Coordinates of C-alpha atoms and ligand atoms in Angstrom, one line a residue:
X1131 CA -13.6 -48.6 -32.1
X1132 CA -15.3 -48.6 -35.5
X1133 CA -17.6 -51.5 -36.0
X1134 CA -18.9 -50.4 -39.5
X1135 CA -17.8 -52.2 -42.6
X1136 CA -15.5 -50.4 -45.0
X1137 CA -16.8 -49.4 -48.4
X1138 CA -15.0 -52.4 -50.0
X1139 CA -16.6 -54.8 -47.5
X1140 CA -20.0 -53.2 -48.0
X1141 CA -19.6 -53.7 -51.7
X1142 CA -18.8 -57.4 -51.2
X1143 CA -21.8 -57.8 -49.0
X1144 CA -24.0 -56.3 -51.7
X1145 CA -22.5 -58.6 -54.3
X1146 CA -23.2 -61.6 -52.1
X1147 CA -26.8 -60.6 -51.5
X1148 CA -27.3 -60.1 -55.3
X1149 CA -25.8 -63.4 -56.0
X1150 CA -28.0 -65.2 -53.4
X1151 CA -31.1 -63.5 -54.9
X1152 CA -30.1 -64.8 -58.3
X1153 CA -29.4 -68.3 -57.0
X1154 CA -32.4 -68.5 -54.5
X1155 CA -33.7 -72.0 -54.2
X1156 CA -36.3 -73.0 -51.7
X1157 CA -35.3 -76.6 -51.8
X1158 CA -31.7 -75.7 -50.6
X1159 CA -32.7 -72.8 -48.3
X1160 CA -35.0 -74.1 -45.5
X1161 CA -35.2 -71.7 -42.6
X1162 CA -37.0 -74.3 -40.4
X1163 CA -33.8 -76.4 -40.2
X1164 CA -32.3 -73.7 -38.0
X1165 CA -28.6 -74.3 -37.3
X1166 CA -28.6 -77.6 -39.2
X1167 CA -29.3 -75.6 -42.4
X1168 CA -25.5 -75.1 -42.5
X1169 CA -24.9 -78.8 -43.6
X1170 CA -24.4 -79.9 -47.1
X1171 CA -26.3 -83.1 -47.0
X1172 CA -28.4 -83.4 -50.2
X1173 CA -27.5 -83.4 -53.9
X1174 CA -29.1 -80.0 -54.3
X1175 CA -27.1 -78.5 -51.4
X1176 CA -23.9 -80.0 -52.8
X1177 CA -24.7 -78.5 -56.2
X1178 CA -25.2 -75.1 -54.6
X1179 CA -21.8 -75.3 -52.9
X1180 CA -20.3 -76.1 -56.2
X1181 CA -21.7 -72.8 -57.6
X1182 CA -20.3 -71.0 -54.5
X1183 CA -16.9 -72.6 -55.2
X1184 CA -17.0 -71.5 -58.9
X1185 CA -17.8 -68.0 -57.8
X1186 CA -14.4 -68.2 -55.9
X1187 CA -15.9 -67.8 -52.5
X1188 CA -14.6 -70.9 -50.8
X1189 CA -11.3 -70.6 -48.9
X1190 CA -11.1 -66.9 -49.5
X1191 CA -8.8 -66.4 -46.5
X1192 CA -6.5 -69.3 -47.4
X1193 CA -3.0 -68.6 -48.8
X1194 CA -2.9 -68.2 -52.6
X1195 CA -0.6 -71.2 -53.0
X1196 CA -3.6 -73.4 -51.9
X1197 CA -6.1 -71.7 -54.1
X1198 CA -7.2 -69.0 -51.7
X1199 CA -7.1 -65.2 -52.1
X1200 CA -5.5 -64.3 -48.8
X1201 CA -8.5 -62.1 -48.1
X1202 CA -9.1 -60.8 -44.6
X1203 CA -11.4 -62.9 -42.3
X1204 CA -14.1 -60.2 -42.4
X1205 CA -14.9 -61.3 -46.0
X1206 CA -15.5 -64.9 -45.0
X1207 CA -17.6 -63.6 -42.0
X1208 CA -19.8 -61.4 -44.3
X1209 CA -20.2 -64.4 -46.7
X1210 CA -21.1 -66.9 -44.0
X1211 CA -23.5 -64.6 -42.2
X1212 CA -25.3 -64.0 -45.6
X1213 CA -25.6 -67.7 -46.3
X1214 CA -26.8 -68.4 -42.7
X1215 CA -29.5 -65.7 -43.0
X1216 CA -31.0 -67.5 -46.0
X1217 CA -30.5 -71.0 -44.5
X1218 CA -28.1 -71.9 -47.3
X1219 CA -25.2 -74.4 -46.6
X1220 CA -22.2 -72.6 -45.2
X1221 CA -18.4 -72.8 -45.6
X1222 CA -18.5 -74.9 -42.4
X1223 CA -16.2 -77.7 -41.5
X1224 CA -14.3 -78.1 -44.8
X1225 CA -13.0 -74.6 -45.2
X1226 CA -13.3 -73.4 -41.7
X1227 CA -12.0 -76.3 -39.6
X1228 CA -10.3 -79.0 -41.6
X1229 CA -8.8 -76.8 -44.3
X1230 CA -7.4 -74.2 -41.9
X1231 CA -6.0 -76.9 -39.6
X1232 CA -4.3 -78.7 -42.5
X1233 CA -2.8 -75.5 -43.8
X1234 CA -1.3 -74.9 -40.4
X1235 CA -0.3 -78.4 -39.4
X1236 CA -0.9 -80.9 -42.2
X1237 CA 1.7 -82.8 -44.3
X1238 CA 2.3 -81.8 -47.9
X1239 CA 0.5 -84.9 -49.0
X1240 CA -2.6 -84.1 -47.0
X1241 CA -2.6 -80.5 -48.2
X1242 CA -2.3 -81.7 -51.8
X1243 CA -5.0 -84.3 -51.5
X1244 CA -7.6 -82.4 -49.5
X1245 CA -7.3 -78.7 -50.0
X1246 CA -8.2 -78.6 -53.7
X1247 CA -11.2 -80.9 -53.0
X1248 CA -12.4 -78.6 -50.2
X1249 CA -12.0 -75.5 -52.3
X1250 CA -13.8 -77.2 -55.2
X1251 CA -16.7 -78.4 -52.9
X1252 CA -16.0 -82.0 -53.7
X1253 CA -15.8 -83.4 -50.2
X1254 CA -17.8 -83.4 -47.0
X1255 CA -16.4 -84.1 -43.5
X1256 CA -17.7 -85.4 -40.2
X1257 CA -15.8 -84.3 -37.0
X1258 CA -15.4 -87.0 -34.3
X1259 CA -14.2 -85.8 -31.0
X1260 CA -17.0 -86.8 -28.5
X1261 CA -17.4 -90.2 -27.0
X1262 CA -19.8 -91.5 -24.3
X1263 CA -17.2 -90.6 -21.6
X1264 CA -15.7 -87.7 -23.4
X1265 CA -17.9 -84.7 -24.2
X1266 CA -17.1 -81.6 -22.2
X1267 CA -13.9 -83.3 -21.2
X1268 CA -12.9 -84.1 -24.8
X1269 CA -9.3 -84.9 -23.7
X1270 CA -10.7 -88.0 -22.1
X1271 CA -11.3 -89.7 -25.4
X1272 CA -10.6 -93.4 -25.4
X1273 CA -10.9 -94.5 -29.1
X1274 CA -7.8 -96.7 -29.3
X1275 CA -5.3 -96.2 -32.1
X1276 CA -2.8 -99.1 -32.0
X1277 CA 0.4 -99.0 -34.2
X1278 CA 0.5 -101.7 -36.9
X1279 CA 2.8 -102.0 -39.9
X1280 CA 2.1 -99.1 -42.3
X1281 CA -0.5 -97.4 -40.2
X1282 CA -2.9 -97.7 -37.2
X1283 CA -5.8 -99.9 -36.2
X1284 CA -8.7 -98.1 -34.5
X1285 CA -11.1 -99.7 -32.0
X1286 CA -13.8 -98.1 -29.9
X1287 CA -16.7 -95.7 -30.3
X1288 CA -17.7 -92.1 -31.0
X1289 CA -21.0 -90.4 -30.3
X1290 CA -22.8 -87.2 -31.6
X1291 CA -20.9 -87.3 -34.8
X1292 CA -23.1 -84.9 -36.9
X1293 CA -22.8 -85.5 -40.7
X1294 CA -21.3 -89.1 -40.3
X1295 CA -24.3 -90.4 -42.3
X1296 CA -23.5 -88.5 -45.4
X1297 CA -19.9 -87.3 -45.1
X1298 CA -17.0 -88.6 -47.3
X1299 CA -14.2 -88.3 -44.7
X1300 CA -13.9 -88.5 -40.9
X1301 CA -11.7 -86.0 -39.0
X1302 CA -11.3 -88.1 -35.9
X1303 CA -9.3 -88.0 -32.6
X1304 CA -7.9 -91.2 -31.1
X1305 CA -5.6 -92.2 -28.3
X1306 CA -2.3 -93.2 -29.7
X1307 CA -0.1 -92.9 -26.6
X1308 CA -2.1 -94.2 -23.5
X1309 CA 1.0 -93.9 -21.3
X1310 CA 1.3 -90.1 -21.8
X1311 CA -0.8 -87.5 -20.1
X1312 CA -4.3 -87.4 -21.3
X1313 CA -3.7 -84.2 -23.5
X1314 CA -0.5 -85.5 -25.0
X1315 CA -1.7 -89.0 -25.9
X1316 CA -4.2 -88.0 -28.7
X1317 CA -3.6 -87.8 -32.4
X1318 CA -5.8 -86.7 -35.3
X1319 CA -6.6 -88.8 -38.3
X1320 CA -8.4 -88.5 -41.6
X1321 CA -10.4 -91.6 -42.4
X1322 CA -12.7 -92.4 -45.3
X1323 CA -16.3 -92.9 -44.0
X1324 CA -16.6 -96.1 -46.0
X1325 CA -13.5 -97.7 -44.3
X1326 CA -14.1 -101.4 -43.5
X1327 CA -15.0 -101.9 -39.8
X1328 CA -16.7 -98.5 -39.4
X1329 CA -20.5 -98.7 -38.5
X1330 CA -22.7 -95.7 -38.4
X1331 CA -25.9 -95.6 -36.3
X1332 CA -28.1 -92.4 -36.7
X1333 CA -29.9 -90.8 -33.8
X1334 CA -32.6 -88.2 -34.0
X1335 CA -32.2 -84.9 -32.1
X1336 CA -34.9 -82.9 -30.3
X1337 CA -34.7 -80.6 -33.4
X1338 CA -35.7 -82.3 -36.6
X1339 CA -32.2 -83.3 -37.7
X1340 CA -29.9 -86.2 -37.1
X1341 CA -26.6 -86.9 -35.4
X1342 CA -24.8 -90.3 -35.2
X1343 CA -22.9 -92.9 -33.1
X1344 CA -20.0 -94.5 -34.9
X1345 CA -18.5 -97.8 -33.9
X1346 CA -14.9 -98.9 -34.9
X1347 CA -13.8 -102.5 -35.2
X1348 CA -10.2 -102.9 -36.4
X1349 CA -10.5 -99.9 -38.7
X1350 CA -7.2 -99.4 -40.6
X1351 CA -5.8 -95.9 -41.3
X1352 CA -2.5 -95.4 -43.1
X1353 CA 0.4 -93.5 -41.6
X1354 CA 0.0 -90.9 -44.2
X1355 CA -3.4 -90.0 -42.8
X1356 CA -2.1 -88.9 -39.4
X1357 CA -2.7 -85.1 -39.2
X1358 CA 0.4 -83.2 -38.1
X1359 CA 2.5 -84.8 -35.3
X1360 CA 1.6 -87.8 -33.3
X1361 CA 0.5 -86.7 -29.8
X1362 CA -0.4 -83.1 -30.7
X1363 CA -4.0 -83.9 -31.8
X1364 CA -5.6 -82.3 -28.8
X1365 CA -3.8 -79.0 -29.5
X1366 CA -5.0 -79.1 -33.1
X1367 CA -8.6 -79.9 -31.8
X1368 CA -8.7 -77.1 -29.3
X1369 CA -7.6 -74.6 -32.0
X1370 CA -10.3 -76.0 -34.4
X1371 CA -12.9 -75.8 -31.6
X1372 CA -12.3 -72.0 -31.4
X1373 CA -13.1 -71.7 -35.0
X1374 CA -16.1 -74.1 -34.7
X1375 CA -17.6 -72.0 -31.9
X1376 CA -17.6 -69.1 -34.2
X1377 CA -18.2 -70.3 -37.7
X1378 CA -20.9 -72.8 -36.8
X1379 CA -23.1 -70.5 -34.6
X1380 CA -23.8 -67.6 -37.0
X1381 CA -25.4 -64.3 -35.8
X1382 CA -27.7 -63.4 -38.7
X1383 CA -30.4 -66.0 -38.0
X1384 CA -30.6 -64.7 -34.5
X1385 CA -31.0 -61.1 -35.6
X1386 CA -33.7 -62.1 -38.0
X1387 CA -35.6 -64.0 -35.4
X1388 CA -35.5 -61.0 -33.1
X1389 CA -36.9 -58.8 -35.9
X1390 CA -39.5 -61.4 -36.7
X1391 CA -40.7 -61.4 -33.1
X1392 CA -40.7 -57.5 -33.0
X1393 CA -42.9 -57.4 -36.0
X1394 CA -45.2 -60.0 -34.5
X1395 CA -45.5 -58.0 -31.3
X1396 CA -46.1 -54.8 -33.3
X1397 CA -49.0 -56.3 -35.2
X1398 CA -50.7 -59.1 -33.1
X1399 CA -53.4 -58.7 -30.5
X1400 CA -54.5 -60.9 -27.6
X1401 CA -58.2 -60.7 -26.4
X1402 CA -58.5 -57.6 -28.6
X1403 CA -55.6 -55.8 -27.0
X1404 CA -52.5 -55.0 -29.1
X1405 CA -49.5 -56.9 -27.7
X1406 CA -47.3 -53.9 -28.1
X1407 CA -49.2 -52.2 -25.3
X1408 CA -48.3 -54.9 -22.7
X1409 CA -45.6 -53.4 -20.4
X1410 CA -44.1 -56.8 -19.6
X1411 CA -43.8 -57.7 -23.3
X1412 CA -42.4 -54.3 -24.1
X1413 CA -39.7 -54.9 -21.5
X1414 CA -38.9 -58.4 -22.8
X1415 CA -38.6 -57.1 -26.4
X1416 CA -36.3 -54.2 -25.2
X1417 CA -34.0 -56.7 -23.5
X1418 CA -33.9 -59.0 -26.5
X1419 CA -33.1 -56.2 -28.9
X1420 CA -30.3 -55.0 -26.5
X1421 CA -28.8 -58.5 -26.1
X1422 CA -28.9 -59.0 -29.9
X1423 CA -26.8 -55.9 -30.3
X1424 CA -24.3 -57.3 -27.8
X1425 CA -24.1 -60.6 -29.6
X1426 CA -23.5 -58.6 -32.9
X1427 CA -20.7 -56.7 -31.4
X1428 CA -19.1 -59.7 -29.8
X1429 CA -19.1 -61.4 -33.2
X1430 CA -17.4 -58.5 -34.8
X1431 CA -14.8 -58.3 -32.0
X1432 CA -14.0 -62.0 -32.6
X1433 CA -13.4 -61.1 -36.3
X1434 CA -11.2 -58.1 -35.4
X1435 CA -9.2 -60.2 -32.9
X1436 CA -8.7 -63.1 -35.4
X1437 CA -7.3 -60.6 -37.9
X1438 CA -4.6 -59.4 -35.6
X1439 CA -2.4 -62.5 -36.0
X1440 CA -4.5 -65.0 -37.8
X1441 CA -5.1 -67.2 -34.8
X1442 CA -8.6 -67.8 -33.5
X1443 CA -8.9 -66.1 -30.1
X1444 CA -10.2 -68.6 -27.5
X1445 CA -11.9 -66.3 -25.0
X1446 CA -13.6 -64.2 -27.7
X1447 CA -14.8 -67.3 -29.4
X1448 CA -16.3 -68.6 -26.0
X1449 CA -17.9 -65.2 -25.2
X1450 CA -19.6 -65.1 -28.6
X1451 CA -20.7 -68.7 -28.5
X1452 CA -22.2 -68.4 -25.0
X1453 CA -24.0 -65.1 -25.7
X1454 CA -25.3 -66.1 -29.1
X1455 CA -26.6 -69.5 -28.3
X1456 CA -28.2 -68.5 -25.0
X1457 CA -29.8 -65.5 -26.6
X1458 CA -31.2 -67.7 -29.3
X1459 CA -32.8 -69.9 -26.6
X1460 CA -34.0 -66.9 -24.6
X1461 CA -35.7 -65.4 -27.8
X1462 CA -37.5 -68.7 -28.4
X1463 CA -38.6 -68.8 -24.8
X1464 CA -39.9 -65.3 -24.9
X1465 CA -41.7 -65.9 -28.2
X1466 CA -43.5 -68.9 -26.9
X1467 CA -44.5 -67.1 -23.7
X1468 CA -45.9 -64.2 -25.7
X1469 CA -47.8 -66.5 -28.2
X1470 CA -49.3 -68.6 -25.4
X1471 CA -50.7 -72.1 -26.3
X1472 CA -50.7 -71.3 -30.0
X1473 CA -47.0 -70.9 -30.0
X1474 CA -46.7 -74.6 -29.5
X1475 CA -48.4 -75.6 -32.7
X1476 CA -45.7 -77.4 -34.7
X1477 CA -43.6 -75.7 -37.3
X1478 CA -45.1 -75.7 -40.9
X1479 CA -48.6 -76.4 -39.6
X1480 CA -51.4 -74.3 -41.0
X1481 CA -52.6 -71.5 -38.7
X1482 CA -49.6 -71.8 -36.4
X1483 CA -48.4 -68.2 -35.5
X1484 CA -45.5 -67.3 -37.7
X1485 CA -45.8 -70.7 -39.4
X1486 CA -44.6 -72.3 -36.2
X1487 CA -41.2 -70.9 -36.6
X1488 CA -40.5 -70.4 -32.9
X1489 CA -41.9 -73.8 -31.9
X1490 CA -39.1 -75.2 -34.1
X1491 CA -36.6 -72.7 -32.9
X1492 CA -37.5 -73.6 -29.3
X1493 CA -36.4 -77.2 -29.8
X1494 CA -33.4 -76.5 -32.1
X1495 CA -31.8 -73.9 -29.9
X1496 CA -31.4 -76.4 -27.0
X1497 CA -28.8 -78.4 -28.8
X1498 CA -26.9 -75.2 -29.9
X1499 CA -26.1 -74.5 -26.2
X1500 CA -24.5 -78.0 -26.1
X1501 CA -22.8 -78.8 -29.4
X1502 CA -19.4 -77.2 -29.9
X1503 CA -18.9 -77.1 -26.1
X1504 CA -21.7 -76.6 -23.6
X1505 CA -22.4 -73.1 -22.0
X1506 CA -20.9 -74.1 -18.7
X1507 CA -17.6 -75.0 -20.5
X1508 CA -17.6 -71.6 -22.2
X1509 CA -18.1 -69.9 -18.8
X1510 CA -15.1 -71.9 -17.5
X1511 CA -13.0 -70.8 -20.4
X1512 CA -13.9 -67.2 -19.9
X1513 CA -13.4 -67.4 -16.1
X1514 CA -10.0 -69.1 -16.3
X1515 CA -8.4 -67.8 -19.4
X1516 CA -10.1 -64.5 -19.7
X1517 CA -10.4 -63.4 -16.1
X1518 CA -7.5 -65.5 -14.6
X1519 CA -9.8 -67.1 -12.0
X1520 CA -8.7 -70.5 -10.4
X1521 CA -10.1 -73.8 -11.7
X1522 CA -13.3 -74.8 -10.0
X1523 CA -12.6 -78.6 -9.9
Ligands
FAD1356 C1 -26.8 -81.7 -31.9 C2 -25.3 -82.0 -31.5 C3 -24.4 -82.2 -32.4 C4 -23.0 -82.5 -32.0 N1 -22.1 -82.7 -33.0 C5 -20.9 -83.2 -32.7 C6 -20.0 -83.5 -33.7 O1 -20.2 -83.4 -34.9 N2 -18.8 -84.0 -33.3 C7 -18.4 -84.1 -31.9 O2 -17.4 -84.6 -31.7 N3 -19.3 -83.8 -31.0 C8 -20.5 -83.3 -31.3 N4 -21.5 -83.0 -30.3 C9 -21.1 -83.3 -29.0 C10 -20.9 -82.1 -28.1 O3 -19.7 -81.5 -28.3 C11 -21.1 -82.6 -26.6 O4 -22.4 -83.0 -26.4 C12 -20.7 -81.6 -25.7 O5 -19.4 -81.3 -25.7 C13 -21.2 -81.9 -24.2 O6 -20.7 -83.2 -23.8 P1 -21.7 -84.3 -23.2 O7 -22.9 -84.4 -24.1 O8 -20.9 -85.5 -23.0 O9 -22.1 -83.7 -21.9 P2 -21.2 -83.7 -20.5 O10 -19.9 -83.3 -20.8 O11 -21.5 -85.0 -19.8 O12 -22.0 -82.5 -19.7 C14 -23.2 -82.7 -19.0 C15 -23.5 -81.4 -18.3 O13 -22.4 -81.1 -17.4 C16 -21.9 -79.8 -17.6 N5 -20.5 -79.9 -17.3 C17 -19.6 -80.9 -17.7 N6 -18.3 -80.5 -17.3 C18 -18.5 -79.4 -16.5 C19 -17.5 -78.6 -15.8 N7 -16.2 -78.9 -15.8 N8 -18.0 -77.5 -15.2 C20 -19.3 -77.2 -15.2 N9 -20.2 -77.9 -15.9 C21 -19.8 -79.0 -16.5 C22 -22.1 -79.6 -19.0 O14 -22.2 -78.2 -19.3 C23 -23.5 -80.2 -19.2 O15 -24.5 -79.2 -18.9 C24 -22.7 -82.7 -30.7 C25 -23.7 -82.5 -29.7 C26 -25.0 -82.2 -30.1 C27 -26.1 -82.0 -29.0

């Protein structure tokens, strides 16, 4: 199997790199935000996305009738990885999750209202699936959507809604049919974040960024803002999660961190001895470099599989997410072990080795192995759907 990019793809990658050089902005591109750097949460970052949109790079894979270019997924992959490497905001939820789901399942009204705004970088979304009793078991969500004239009344709570504190719209799952089986009783809605009755409470994460709890008290959402068919929300959510596991956990920052650590080991000394001469460190580095290559190839396999029929492949998405996020965490662990006590000096502190980069990474990578479906859940998906093993509960 050929994992090299074609000449046209390589030319596009070069064009993206040049554009990013020309549009470099240290206020927008902050490597210490790690995976949260993908969010478009400040005026400067929104302005950057506008420029990306003007360049025609948002929604490249979408159908032409919705402003896309019908480009192959590999172009979006190249773009997103290049953005992630520079810690620039990424195509993320709007293009990758909400847009793609609306194109497949949304009404004409929702397509007309949201797709142009997404492609023009005029709207930011928060995604609300998780609740206190519905994380790994997302189908257990209890946010109640009760039918009222002209729409629905929502009551209950969400938790871990990243972006809720700055987003414009909420992509939210709720239980519309409590009498049906738990998977068939859920519907998806689009709701403005300033809807009366919606209360947002921010929560800090172990990384330096924020996620949120959201409380609903008699929040009204019109019939027109039901996404697709009533009761099919969980299917749409599952499909979107496959995209999320891939688009939200990019490979290039992992590769860069491995390279950074290799350079550190090549140059640093401990008690006058070069680190590169330590046989244990050499073994650890060799393992990380090999595992980084495995993650790279799994990412490319996901892209190749997606291009076959346009559907996100579930097992490939889980394999990639599991491997990439656990590798990220392992790299941070190894880096802190190698650096000893100095490795714990906080990010951006003077005299911290590598500006404290791995101290920050160490905290941030914990949340990556949970968000988008925890590692154990990815293993269950691979075991059941990939290997045909029986359920473990
Ligand atoms: C930083 C961050 C951002 C997030 N952003 C969002 C967001 O924007 N929108 C959103 O909807 N959600 C978001 N989440 C929520 C995330 O999807 C959930 O935290 C995740 O699905 C795990 O759910 P939980 O926290 O309820 O843990 P639980 O489901 O209670 O899991 C606890 C532990 O038990 C394990 N476990 C659970 N079930 C099984 C099983 N069947 N077999 C084996 N092990 C199991 C889990 O792997 C985990 O280790 C975010 C989470 C984090 C940390």
